[in-house]
Structures are given as structure tokens and as C-alpha cells.
PDB file of C-alpha atoms and ligand atoms in Angstrom:
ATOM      1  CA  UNK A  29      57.508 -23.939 -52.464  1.00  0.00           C
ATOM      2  CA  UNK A  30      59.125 -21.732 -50.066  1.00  0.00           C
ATOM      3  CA  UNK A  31      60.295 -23.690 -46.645  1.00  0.00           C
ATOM      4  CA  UNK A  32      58.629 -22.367 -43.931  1.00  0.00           C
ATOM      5  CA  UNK A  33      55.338 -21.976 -45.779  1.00  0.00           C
ATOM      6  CA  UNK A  34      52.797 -20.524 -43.593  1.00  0.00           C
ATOM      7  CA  UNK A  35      50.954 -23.674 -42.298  1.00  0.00           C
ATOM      8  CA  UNK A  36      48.117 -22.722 -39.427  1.00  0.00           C
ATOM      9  CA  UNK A  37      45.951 -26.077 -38.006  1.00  0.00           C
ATOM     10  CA  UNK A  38      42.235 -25.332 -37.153  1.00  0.00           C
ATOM     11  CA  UNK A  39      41.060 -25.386 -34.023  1.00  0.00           C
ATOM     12  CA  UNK A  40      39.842 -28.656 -33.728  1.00  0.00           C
ATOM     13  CA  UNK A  41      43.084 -30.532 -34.872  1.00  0.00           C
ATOM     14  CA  UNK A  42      44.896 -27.904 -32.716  1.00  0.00           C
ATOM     15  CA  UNK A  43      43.340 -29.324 -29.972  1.00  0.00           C
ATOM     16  CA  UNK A  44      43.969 -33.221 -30.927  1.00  0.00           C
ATOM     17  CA  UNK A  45      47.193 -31.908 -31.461  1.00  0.00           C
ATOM     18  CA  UNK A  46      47.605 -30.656 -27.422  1.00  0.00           C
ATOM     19  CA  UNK A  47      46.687 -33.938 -26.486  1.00  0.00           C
ATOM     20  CA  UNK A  48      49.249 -35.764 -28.291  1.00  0.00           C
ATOM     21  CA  UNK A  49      52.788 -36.613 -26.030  1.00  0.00           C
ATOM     22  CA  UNK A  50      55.746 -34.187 -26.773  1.00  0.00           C
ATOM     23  CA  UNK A  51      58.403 -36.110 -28.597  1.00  0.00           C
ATOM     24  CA  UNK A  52      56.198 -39.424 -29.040  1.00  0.00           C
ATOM     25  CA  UNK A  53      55.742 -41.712 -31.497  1.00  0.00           C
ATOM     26  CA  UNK A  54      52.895 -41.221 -33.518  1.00  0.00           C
ATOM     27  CA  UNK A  55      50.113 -43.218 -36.144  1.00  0.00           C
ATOM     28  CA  UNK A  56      47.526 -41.047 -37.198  1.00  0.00           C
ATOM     29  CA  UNK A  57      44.762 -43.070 -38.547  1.00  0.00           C
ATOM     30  CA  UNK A  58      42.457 -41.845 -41.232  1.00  0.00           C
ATOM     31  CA  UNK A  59      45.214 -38.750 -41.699  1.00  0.00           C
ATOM     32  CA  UNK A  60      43.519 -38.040 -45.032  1.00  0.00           C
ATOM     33  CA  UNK A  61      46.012 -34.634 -45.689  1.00  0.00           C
ATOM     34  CA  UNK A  62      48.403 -35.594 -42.780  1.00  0.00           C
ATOM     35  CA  UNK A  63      47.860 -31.931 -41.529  1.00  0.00           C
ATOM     36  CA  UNK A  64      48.138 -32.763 -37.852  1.00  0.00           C
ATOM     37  CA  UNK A  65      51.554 -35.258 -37.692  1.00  0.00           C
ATOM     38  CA  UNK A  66      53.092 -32.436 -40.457  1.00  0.00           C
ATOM     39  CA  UNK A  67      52.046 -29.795 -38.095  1.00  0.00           C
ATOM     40  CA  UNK A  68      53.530 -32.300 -34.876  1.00  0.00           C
ATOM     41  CA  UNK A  69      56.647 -32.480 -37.087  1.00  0.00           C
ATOM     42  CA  UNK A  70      56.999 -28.950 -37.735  1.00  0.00           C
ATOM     43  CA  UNK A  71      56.825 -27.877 -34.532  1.00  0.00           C
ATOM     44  CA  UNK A  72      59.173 -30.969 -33.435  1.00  0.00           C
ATOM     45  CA  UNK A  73      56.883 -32.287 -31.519  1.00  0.00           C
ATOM     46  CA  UNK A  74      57.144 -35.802 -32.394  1.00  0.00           C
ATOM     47  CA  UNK A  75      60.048 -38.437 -32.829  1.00  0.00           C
ATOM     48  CA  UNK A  76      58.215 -40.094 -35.528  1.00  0.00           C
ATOM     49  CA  UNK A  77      54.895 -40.777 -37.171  1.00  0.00           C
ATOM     50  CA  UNK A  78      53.166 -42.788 -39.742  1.00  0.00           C
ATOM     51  CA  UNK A  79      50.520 -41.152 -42.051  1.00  0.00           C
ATOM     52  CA  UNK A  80      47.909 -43.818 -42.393  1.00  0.00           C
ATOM     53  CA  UNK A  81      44.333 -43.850 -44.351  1.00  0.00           C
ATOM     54  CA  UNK A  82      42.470 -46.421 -45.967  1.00  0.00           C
ATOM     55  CA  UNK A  83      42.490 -45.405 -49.367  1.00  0.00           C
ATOM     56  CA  UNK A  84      45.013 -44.338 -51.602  1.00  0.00           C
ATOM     57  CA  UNK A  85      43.895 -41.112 -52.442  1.00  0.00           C
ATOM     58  CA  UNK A  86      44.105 -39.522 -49.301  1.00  0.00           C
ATOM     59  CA  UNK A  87      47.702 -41.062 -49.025  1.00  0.00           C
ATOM     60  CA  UNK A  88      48.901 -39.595 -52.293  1.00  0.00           C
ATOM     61  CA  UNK A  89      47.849 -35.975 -50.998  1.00  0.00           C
ATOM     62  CA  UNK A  90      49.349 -36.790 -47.897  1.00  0.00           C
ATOM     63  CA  UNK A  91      52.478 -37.833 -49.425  1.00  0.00           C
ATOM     64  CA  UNK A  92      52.517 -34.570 -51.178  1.00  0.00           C
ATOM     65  CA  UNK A  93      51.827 -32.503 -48.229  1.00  0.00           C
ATOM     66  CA  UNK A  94      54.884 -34.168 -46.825  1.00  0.00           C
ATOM     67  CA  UNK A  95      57.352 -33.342 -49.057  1.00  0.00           C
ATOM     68  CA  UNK A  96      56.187 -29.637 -49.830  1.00  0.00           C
ATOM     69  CA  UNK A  97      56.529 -29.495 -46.085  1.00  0.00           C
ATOM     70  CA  UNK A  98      59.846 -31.263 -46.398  1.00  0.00           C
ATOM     71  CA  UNK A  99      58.661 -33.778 -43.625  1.00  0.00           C
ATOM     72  CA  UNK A 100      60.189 -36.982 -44.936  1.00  0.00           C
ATOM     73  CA  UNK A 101      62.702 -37.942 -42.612  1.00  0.00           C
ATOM     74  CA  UNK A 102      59.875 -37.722 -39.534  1.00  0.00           C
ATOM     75  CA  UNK A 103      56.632 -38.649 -40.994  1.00  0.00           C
ATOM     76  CA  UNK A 104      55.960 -41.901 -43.675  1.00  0.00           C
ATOM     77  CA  UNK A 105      52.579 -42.694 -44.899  1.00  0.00           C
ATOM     78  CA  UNK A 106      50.608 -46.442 -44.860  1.00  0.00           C
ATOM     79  CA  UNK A 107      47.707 -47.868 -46.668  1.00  0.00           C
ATOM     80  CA  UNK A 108      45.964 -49.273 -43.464  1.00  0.00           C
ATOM     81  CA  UNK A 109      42.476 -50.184 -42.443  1.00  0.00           C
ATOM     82  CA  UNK A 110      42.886 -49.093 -38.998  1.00  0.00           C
ATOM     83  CA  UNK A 111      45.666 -49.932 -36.708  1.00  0.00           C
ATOM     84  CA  UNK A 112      45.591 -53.567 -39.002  1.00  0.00           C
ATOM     85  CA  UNK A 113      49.047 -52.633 -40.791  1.00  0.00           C
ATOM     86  CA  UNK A 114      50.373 -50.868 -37.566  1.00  0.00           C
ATOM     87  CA  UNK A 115      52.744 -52.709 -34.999  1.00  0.00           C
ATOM     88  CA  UNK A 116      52.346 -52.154 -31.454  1.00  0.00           C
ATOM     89  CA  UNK A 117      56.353 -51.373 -31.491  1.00  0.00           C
ATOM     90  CA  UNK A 118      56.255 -48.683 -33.503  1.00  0.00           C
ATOM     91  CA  UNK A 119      53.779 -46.106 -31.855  1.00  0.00           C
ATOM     92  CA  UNK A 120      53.022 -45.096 -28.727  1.00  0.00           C
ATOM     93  CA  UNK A 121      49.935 -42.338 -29.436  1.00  0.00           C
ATOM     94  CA  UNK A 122      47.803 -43.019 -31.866  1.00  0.00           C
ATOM     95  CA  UNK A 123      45.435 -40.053 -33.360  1.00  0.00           C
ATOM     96  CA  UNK A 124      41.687 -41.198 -34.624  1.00  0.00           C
ATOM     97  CA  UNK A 125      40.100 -38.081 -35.382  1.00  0.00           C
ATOM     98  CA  UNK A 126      37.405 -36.728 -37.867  1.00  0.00           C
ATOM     99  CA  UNK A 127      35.459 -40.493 -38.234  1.00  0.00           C
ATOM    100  CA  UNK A 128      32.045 -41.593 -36.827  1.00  0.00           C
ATOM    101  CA  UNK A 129      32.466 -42.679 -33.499  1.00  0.00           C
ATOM    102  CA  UNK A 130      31.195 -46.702 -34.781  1.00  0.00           C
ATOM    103  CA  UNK A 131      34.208 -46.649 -36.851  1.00  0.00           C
ATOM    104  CA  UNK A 132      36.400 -45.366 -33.867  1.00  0.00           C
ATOM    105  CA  UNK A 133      35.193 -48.096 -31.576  1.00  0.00           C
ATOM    106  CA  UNK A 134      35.554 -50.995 -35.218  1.00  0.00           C
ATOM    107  CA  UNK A 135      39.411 -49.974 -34.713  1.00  0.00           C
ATOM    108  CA  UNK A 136      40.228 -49.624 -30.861  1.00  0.00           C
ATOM    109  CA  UNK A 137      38.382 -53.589 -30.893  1.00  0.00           C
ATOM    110  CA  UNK A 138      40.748 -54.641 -34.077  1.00  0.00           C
ATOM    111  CA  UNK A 139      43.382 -53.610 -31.649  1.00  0.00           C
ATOM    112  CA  UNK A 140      43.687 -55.618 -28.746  1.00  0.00           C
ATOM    113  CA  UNK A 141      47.600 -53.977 -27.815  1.00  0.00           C
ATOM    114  CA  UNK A 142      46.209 -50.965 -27.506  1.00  0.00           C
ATOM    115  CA  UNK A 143      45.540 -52.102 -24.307  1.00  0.00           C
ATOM    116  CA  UNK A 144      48.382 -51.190 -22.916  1.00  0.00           C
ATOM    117  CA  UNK A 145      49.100 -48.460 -20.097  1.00  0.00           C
ATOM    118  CA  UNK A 146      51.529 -46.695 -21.941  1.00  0.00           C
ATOM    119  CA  UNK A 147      49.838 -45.912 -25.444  1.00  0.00           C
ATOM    120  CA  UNK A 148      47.345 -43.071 -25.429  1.00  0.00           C
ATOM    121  CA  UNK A 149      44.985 -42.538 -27.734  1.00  0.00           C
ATOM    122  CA  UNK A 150      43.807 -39.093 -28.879  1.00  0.00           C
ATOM    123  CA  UNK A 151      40.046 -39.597 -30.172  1.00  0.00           C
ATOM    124  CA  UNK A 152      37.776 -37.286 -31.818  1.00  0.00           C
ATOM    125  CA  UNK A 153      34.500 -38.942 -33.290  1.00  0.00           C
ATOM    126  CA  UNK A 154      32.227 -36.602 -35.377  1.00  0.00           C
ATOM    127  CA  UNK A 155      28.870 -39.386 -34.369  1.00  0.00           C
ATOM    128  CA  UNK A 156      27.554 -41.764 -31.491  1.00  0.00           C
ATOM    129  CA  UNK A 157      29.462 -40.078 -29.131  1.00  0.00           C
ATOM    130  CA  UNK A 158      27.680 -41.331 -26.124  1.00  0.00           C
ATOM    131  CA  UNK A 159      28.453 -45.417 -27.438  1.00  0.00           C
ATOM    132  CA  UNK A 160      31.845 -44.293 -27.632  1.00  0.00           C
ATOM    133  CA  UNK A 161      32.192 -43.269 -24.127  1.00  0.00           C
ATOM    134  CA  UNK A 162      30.650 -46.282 -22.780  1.00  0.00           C
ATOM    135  CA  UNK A 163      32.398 -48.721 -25.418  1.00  0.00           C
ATOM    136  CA  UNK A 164      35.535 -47.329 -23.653  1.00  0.00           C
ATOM    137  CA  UNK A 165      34.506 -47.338 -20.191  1.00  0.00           C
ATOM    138  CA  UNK A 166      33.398 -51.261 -20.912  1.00  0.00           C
ATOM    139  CA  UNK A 167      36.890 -52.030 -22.183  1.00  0.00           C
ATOM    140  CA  UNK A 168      38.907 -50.377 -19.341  1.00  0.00           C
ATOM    141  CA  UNK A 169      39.588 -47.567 -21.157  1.00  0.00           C
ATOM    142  CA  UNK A 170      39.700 -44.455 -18.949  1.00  0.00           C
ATOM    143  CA  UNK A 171      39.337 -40.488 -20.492  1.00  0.00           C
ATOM    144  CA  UNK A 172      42.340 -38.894 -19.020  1.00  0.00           C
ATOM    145  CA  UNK A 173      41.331 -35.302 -20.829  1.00  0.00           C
ATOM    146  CA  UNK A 174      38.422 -34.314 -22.614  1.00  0.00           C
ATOM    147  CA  UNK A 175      38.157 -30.747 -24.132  1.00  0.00           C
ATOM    148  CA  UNK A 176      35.342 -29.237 -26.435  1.00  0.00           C
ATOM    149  CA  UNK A 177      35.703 -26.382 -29.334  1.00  0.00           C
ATOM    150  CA  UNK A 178      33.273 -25.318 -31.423  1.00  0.00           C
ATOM    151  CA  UNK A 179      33.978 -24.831 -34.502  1.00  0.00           C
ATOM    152  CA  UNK A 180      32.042 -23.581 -37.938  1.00  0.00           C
ATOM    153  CA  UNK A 181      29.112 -24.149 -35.743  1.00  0.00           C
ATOM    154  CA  UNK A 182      29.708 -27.270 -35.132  1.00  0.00           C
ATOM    155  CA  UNK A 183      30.651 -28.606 -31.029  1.00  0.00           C
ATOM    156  CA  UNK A 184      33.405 -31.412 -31.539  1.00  0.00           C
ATOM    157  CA  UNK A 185      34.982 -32.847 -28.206  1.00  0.00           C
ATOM    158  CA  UNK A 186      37.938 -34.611 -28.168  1.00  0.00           C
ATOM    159  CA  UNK A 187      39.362 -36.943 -25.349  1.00  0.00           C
ATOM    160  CA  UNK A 188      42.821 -38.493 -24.346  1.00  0.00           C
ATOM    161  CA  UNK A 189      42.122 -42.091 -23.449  1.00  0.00           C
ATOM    162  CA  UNK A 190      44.359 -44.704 -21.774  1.00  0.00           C
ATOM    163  CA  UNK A 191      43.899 -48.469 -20.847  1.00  0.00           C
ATOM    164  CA  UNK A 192      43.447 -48.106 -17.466  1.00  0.00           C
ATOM    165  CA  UNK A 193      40.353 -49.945 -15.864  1.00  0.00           C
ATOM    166  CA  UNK A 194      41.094 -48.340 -12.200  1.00  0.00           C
ATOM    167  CA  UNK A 195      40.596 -45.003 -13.209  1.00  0.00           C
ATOM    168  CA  UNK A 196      37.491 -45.734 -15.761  1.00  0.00           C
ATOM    169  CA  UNK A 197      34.471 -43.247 -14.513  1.00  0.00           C
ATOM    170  CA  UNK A 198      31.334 -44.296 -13.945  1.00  0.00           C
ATOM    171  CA  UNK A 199      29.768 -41.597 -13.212  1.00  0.00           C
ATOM    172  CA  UNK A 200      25.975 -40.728 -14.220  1.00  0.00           C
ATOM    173  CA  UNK A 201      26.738 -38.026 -16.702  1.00  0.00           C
ATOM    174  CA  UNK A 202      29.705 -40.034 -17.914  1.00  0.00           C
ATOM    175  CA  UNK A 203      28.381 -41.036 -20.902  1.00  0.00           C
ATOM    176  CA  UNK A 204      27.103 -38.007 -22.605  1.00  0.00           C
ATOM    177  CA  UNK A 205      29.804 -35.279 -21.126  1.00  0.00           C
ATOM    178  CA  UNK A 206      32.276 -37.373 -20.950  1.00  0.00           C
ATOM    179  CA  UNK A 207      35.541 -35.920 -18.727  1.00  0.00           C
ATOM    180  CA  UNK A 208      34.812 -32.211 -19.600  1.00  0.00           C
ATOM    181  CA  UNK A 209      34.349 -29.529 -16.989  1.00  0.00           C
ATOM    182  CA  UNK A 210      31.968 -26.131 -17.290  1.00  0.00           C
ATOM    183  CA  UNK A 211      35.655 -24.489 -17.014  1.00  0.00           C
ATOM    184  CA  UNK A 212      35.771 -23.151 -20.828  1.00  0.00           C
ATOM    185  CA  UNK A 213      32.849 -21.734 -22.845  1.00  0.00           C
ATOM    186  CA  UNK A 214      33.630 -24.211 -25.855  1.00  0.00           C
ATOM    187  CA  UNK A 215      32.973 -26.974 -22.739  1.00  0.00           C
ATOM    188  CA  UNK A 216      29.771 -25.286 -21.728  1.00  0.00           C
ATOM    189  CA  UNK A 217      28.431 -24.566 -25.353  1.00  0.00           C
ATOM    190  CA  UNK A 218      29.296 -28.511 -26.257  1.00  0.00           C
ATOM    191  CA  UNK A 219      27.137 -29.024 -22.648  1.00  0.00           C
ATOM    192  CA  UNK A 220      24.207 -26.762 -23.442  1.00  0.00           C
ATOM    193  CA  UNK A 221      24.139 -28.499 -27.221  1.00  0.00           C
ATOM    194  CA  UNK A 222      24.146 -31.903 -25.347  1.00  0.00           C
ATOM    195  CA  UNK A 223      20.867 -30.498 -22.794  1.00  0.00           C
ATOM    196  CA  UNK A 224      19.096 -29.560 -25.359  1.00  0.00           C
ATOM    197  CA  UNK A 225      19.345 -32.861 -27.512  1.00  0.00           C
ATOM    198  CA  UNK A 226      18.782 -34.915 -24.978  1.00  0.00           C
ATOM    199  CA  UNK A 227      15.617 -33.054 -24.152  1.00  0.00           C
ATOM    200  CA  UNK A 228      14.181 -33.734 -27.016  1.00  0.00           C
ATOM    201  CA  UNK A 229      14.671 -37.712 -26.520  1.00  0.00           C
ATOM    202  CA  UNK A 230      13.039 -37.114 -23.430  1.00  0.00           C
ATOM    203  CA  UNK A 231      10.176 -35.912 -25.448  1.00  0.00           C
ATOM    204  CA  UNK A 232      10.134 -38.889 -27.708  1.00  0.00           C
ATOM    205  CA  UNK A 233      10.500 -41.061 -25.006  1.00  0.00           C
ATOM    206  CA  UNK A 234       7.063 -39.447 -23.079  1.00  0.00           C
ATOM    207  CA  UNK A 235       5.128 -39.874 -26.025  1.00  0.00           C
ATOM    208  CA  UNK A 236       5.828 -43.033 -26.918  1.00  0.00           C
ATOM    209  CA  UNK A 237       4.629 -44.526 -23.300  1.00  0.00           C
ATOM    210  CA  UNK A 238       7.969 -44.100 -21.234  1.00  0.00           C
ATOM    211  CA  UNK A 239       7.491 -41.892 -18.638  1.00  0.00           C
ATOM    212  CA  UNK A 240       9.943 -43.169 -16.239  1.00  0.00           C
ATOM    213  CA  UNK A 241      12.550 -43.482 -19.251  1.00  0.00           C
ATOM    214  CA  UNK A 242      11.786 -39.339 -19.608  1.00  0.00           C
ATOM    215  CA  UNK A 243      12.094 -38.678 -16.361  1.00  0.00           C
ATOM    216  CA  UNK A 244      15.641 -40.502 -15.706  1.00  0.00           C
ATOM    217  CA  UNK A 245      16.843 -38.414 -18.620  1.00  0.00           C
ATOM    218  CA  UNK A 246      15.564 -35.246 -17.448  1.00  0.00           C
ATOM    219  CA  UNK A 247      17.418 -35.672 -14.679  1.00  0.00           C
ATOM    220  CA  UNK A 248      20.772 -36.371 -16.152  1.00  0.00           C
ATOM    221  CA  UNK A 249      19.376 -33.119 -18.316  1.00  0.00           C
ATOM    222  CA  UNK A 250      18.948 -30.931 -14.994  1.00  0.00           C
ATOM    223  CA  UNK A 251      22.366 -31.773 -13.882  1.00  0.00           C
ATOM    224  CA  UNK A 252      24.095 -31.118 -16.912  1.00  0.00           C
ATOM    225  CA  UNK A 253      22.200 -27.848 -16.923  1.00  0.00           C
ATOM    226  CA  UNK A 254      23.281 -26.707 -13.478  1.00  0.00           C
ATOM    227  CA  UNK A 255      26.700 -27.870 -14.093  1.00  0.00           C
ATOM    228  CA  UNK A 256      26.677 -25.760 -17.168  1.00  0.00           C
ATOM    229  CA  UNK A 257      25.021 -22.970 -14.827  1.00  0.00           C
ATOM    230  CA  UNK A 258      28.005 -23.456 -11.828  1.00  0.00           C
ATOM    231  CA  UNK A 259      30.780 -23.122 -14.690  1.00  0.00           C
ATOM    232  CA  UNK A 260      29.409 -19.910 -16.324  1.00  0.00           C
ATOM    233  CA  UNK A 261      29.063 -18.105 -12.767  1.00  0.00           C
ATOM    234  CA  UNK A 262      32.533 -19.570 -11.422  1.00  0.00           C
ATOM    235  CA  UNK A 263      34.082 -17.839 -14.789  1.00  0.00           C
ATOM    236  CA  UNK A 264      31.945 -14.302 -15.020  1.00  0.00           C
ATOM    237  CA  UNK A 265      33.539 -14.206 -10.712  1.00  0.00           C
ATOM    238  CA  UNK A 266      37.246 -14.672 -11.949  1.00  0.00           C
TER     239      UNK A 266
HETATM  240  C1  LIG B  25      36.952 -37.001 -42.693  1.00  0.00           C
HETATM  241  S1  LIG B  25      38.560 -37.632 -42.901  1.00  0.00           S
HETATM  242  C2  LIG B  25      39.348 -37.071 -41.420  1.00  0.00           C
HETATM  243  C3  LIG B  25      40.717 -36.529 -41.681  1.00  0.00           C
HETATM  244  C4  LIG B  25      41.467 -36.061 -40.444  1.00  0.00           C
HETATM  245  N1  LIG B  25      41.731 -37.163 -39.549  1.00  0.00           N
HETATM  246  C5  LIG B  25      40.721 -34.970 -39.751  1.00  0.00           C
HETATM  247  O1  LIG B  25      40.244 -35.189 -38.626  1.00  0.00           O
HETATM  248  O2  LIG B  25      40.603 -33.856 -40.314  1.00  0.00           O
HETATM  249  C6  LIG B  25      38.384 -39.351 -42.627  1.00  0.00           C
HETATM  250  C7  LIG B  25      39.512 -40.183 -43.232  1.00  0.00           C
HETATM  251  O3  LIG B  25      39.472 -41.477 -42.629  1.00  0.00           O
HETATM  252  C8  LIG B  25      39.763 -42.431 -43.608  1.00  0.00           C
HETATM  253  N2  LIG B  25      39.225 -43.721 -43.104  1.00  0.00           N
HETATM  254  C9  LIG B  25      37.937 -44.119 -43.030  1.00  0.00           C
HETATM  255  N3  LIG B  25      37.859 -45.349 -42.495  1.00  0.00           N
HETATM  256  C10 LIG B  25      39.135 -45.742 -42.209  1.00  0.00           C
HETATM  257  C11 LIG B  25      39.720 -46.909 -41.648  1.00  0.00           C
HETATM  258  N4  LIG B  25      38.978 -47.941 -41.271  1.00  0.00           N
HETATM  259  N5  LIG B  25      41.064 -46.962 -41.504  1.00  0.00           N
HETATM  260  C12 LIG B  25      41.843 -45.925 -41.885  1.00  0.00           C
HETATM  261  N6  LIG B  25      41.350 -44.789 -42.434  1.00  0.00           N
HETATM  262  C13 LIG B  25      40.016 -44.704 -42.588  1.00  0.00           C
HETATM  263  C14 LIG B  25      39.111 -41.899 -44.874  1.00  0.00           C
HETATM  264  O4  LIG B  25      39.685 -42.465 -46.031  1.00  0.00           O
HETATM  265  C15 LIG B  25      39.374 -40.391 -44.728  1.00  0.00           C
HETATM  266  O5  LIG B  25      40.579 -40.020 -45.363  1.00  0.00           O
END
């Protein structure tokens, strides 16, 4: 194996990549193939990082990845159900990407030290986006930067997080945008996906005898729809 091997990310662990500190320390939890803290390394982008998964499959490819990328010296791997086998000491961003967002919120509460001002977290839940957002917002976590991409037809959004309660957002469309602006068309697409599902709850919610339930949600609907609306024109006038 050749080595400078040509090793591309996808998008969407491109973009939890971006939102990772340059030169930080770095845990990557569920890393599975340790793709993202190789491709950190690579591009020395981080000081150090730890390879972690649950299961020792995943670790044993990573570990292979590793050397064929001849990453040793920067990136080690741990068997680790969550941040449980991770010290506070040793990282200072910590990468959750690719899980259900339950499981994301199981291992942010099994880690009381990441509350702590100067860790970020880079999160990316595939599920239950909208109780991750408000699990965070509960805790005194605050979204720094959110971004969407859309990928394989799929809209993932992914969010830089910090313990910060003074700068946690409360406002109404909060919970199911999140921080992300109508600025991008991945951002609007992930917007327009959101409308549209929670349009149909609204439905649901009619029919089965909550009317005013409907109607609350339609609201949050029409605004996310004219923000969507206000993005699009801003970027067809640059
Ligand atoms: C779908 S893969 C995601 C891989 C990579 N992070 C990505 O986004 O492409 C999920 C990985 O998380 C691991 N995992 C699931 N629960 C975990 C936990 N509680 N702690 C650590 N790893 C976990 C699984 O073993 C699996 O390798």
C-alpha cells in the first residue's frame, strides 16, 4: 500500500470534519472505520485522537485503516461504550456521528465533564433529531454551528455544541431546525424535508381530536416555510 493512497471523505463526514478544532485533541466515538480522525490526521489537523467503538470488530478495521494509512503515532483505537473508557484529560472535541440521536443523548448524560466550556462536541444523529435538540438545550448545551448536506438522498444535519447555558436558544423553531440558516440549499432542502414531515403530524394530530395541537404546528410549519422562502430569494439576488 502506496503512502499517500488516495483517501476522499464523503460529504457528510467532511462536514463533521469542518466542525472539528484545528490541531485539537480528538475521541471519535462509534468511529467504526476511523475514516474521519485518519482523514483529521492526514491532513494534520489534529494533535491526537482516539478511535473508539463498542465492539471489536469495528476496532480491528479501524486498526487496519490506521496503519495502511500509516496513522499510528496520531490516532490509537479503544473498546469503549461511549465516552465510559475516555478521560476528560485526554480530549477536548469529541465526534458522535452516524448513531440514533437516543444513543447520542445515552452518552452526552454518561458524561457529566463534558460539561465543560472548553470541549466541543461535533454531533450528527441519523434519528429523533428534534429530542436531541431539546435534550441539549435542557442540559445547557448551546448549538454553536449547525449545517445540513444531503446526501444519497438522505438530509443529515450536523451541529457543533458547547456547554454553555447563556447562549442555549430557545427559540420556537429551535427544536426542529435547530441553528441552521436558509443560507445554503443543503440547509433549505433539510428545511423543506422538515415542513413537509411535520405536516403530516399535523394531520395526525387533526384527526385524532387535536385541533389546537395542529394548528400550533402549522404554525411552526408556516415559518419554517417562509424562512425557507426568504433564503432561496436572498440567494437567486446574490
Ligand atoms: C453506523 S456506524 C457510524 C460510523 C461513523 N461514526 C460514521 O458516522 O460513519 C455506528 C458505530 O457506532 C458504534 N456504537 C454503537 N453504540 C455505541 C456506543 N454506545 N459506544 C461506542 N460506539 C457505539 C457501532 O459499533 C458502529 O461501529
Amino acid at each position: 500500500m502506496g503512502l499517500h493512497p488516495l483517501f476522499t471523505l464523503g460529504g457528510r463526514l467532511r462536514l463533521c470534519a469542518s466542525m472539528v478544532r484545528p490541531r485539537t485533541a480528538l475521541a471519535d466515538i462509534g468511529t467504526d472505520h476511523a475514516y474521519l480522525p485518519i482523514w483529521l490526521a492526514k491532513q494534520g489537523l489534529v494533535s491526537r485522537a482516539i478511535a473508539a467503538d463498542i465492539r471489536l470488530g469495528p476496532l480491528r478495521s479501524a486498526q487496519q485503516n490506521i496503519s495502511r494509512y500509516r496513522v499510528q503515532e496520531l490516532v490509537s483505537t479503544r473498546l469503549s461504550d461511549g465516552l465510559d473508557a475516555i478521560l476528560s484529560v485526554e480530549v477536548d472535541d469529541i465526534v458522535i456521528a452516524g448513531m440514533g440521536g437516543e444513543m447520542i443523548i445515552k452518552i452526552v448524560a454518561g458524561a457529566p465533564w463534558l460539561k465543560d466550556e472548553r470541549k466541543r462536541l461535533v454531533l450528527q444523529p441519523m434519528t429523533s433529531v428534534p429530542r436531541l435538540r431539546a435534550f441539549l438545550a435542557e442540559q445547557g448545551f448551546a448549538v454553536l454551528r449547525e449545517q445540513a448536506i444531503v446526501e444519497e438522498g438522505h438530509a443529515y444535519s450536523v451541529m457543533q455544541v458547547q456547554y454553555a447555558p447563556e447562549k442555549v436558544n430557545t427559540d420556537e423553531l429551535y427544536p426542529y431546525i435547530g441553528m441552521l440558516d436558509a443560507k445554503t440549499e443543503d440547509n433549505r432542502e433539510y428545511m423543506r424535508r422538515v415542513a413537509v414531515s411535520l405536516e403530516k403530524k399535523a394531520g395526525g394530530l387533526a384527526l385524532s381530536g387535536k385541533p389546537e395541537e395542529a394548528a400550533a404546528l402549522l404554525h411552526t410549519v408556516e415559518q419554517i416555510k417562509i424562512k425557507t422562502e426568504k433564503g432561496r430569494q436572498n440567494d437567486s439576488c446574490r
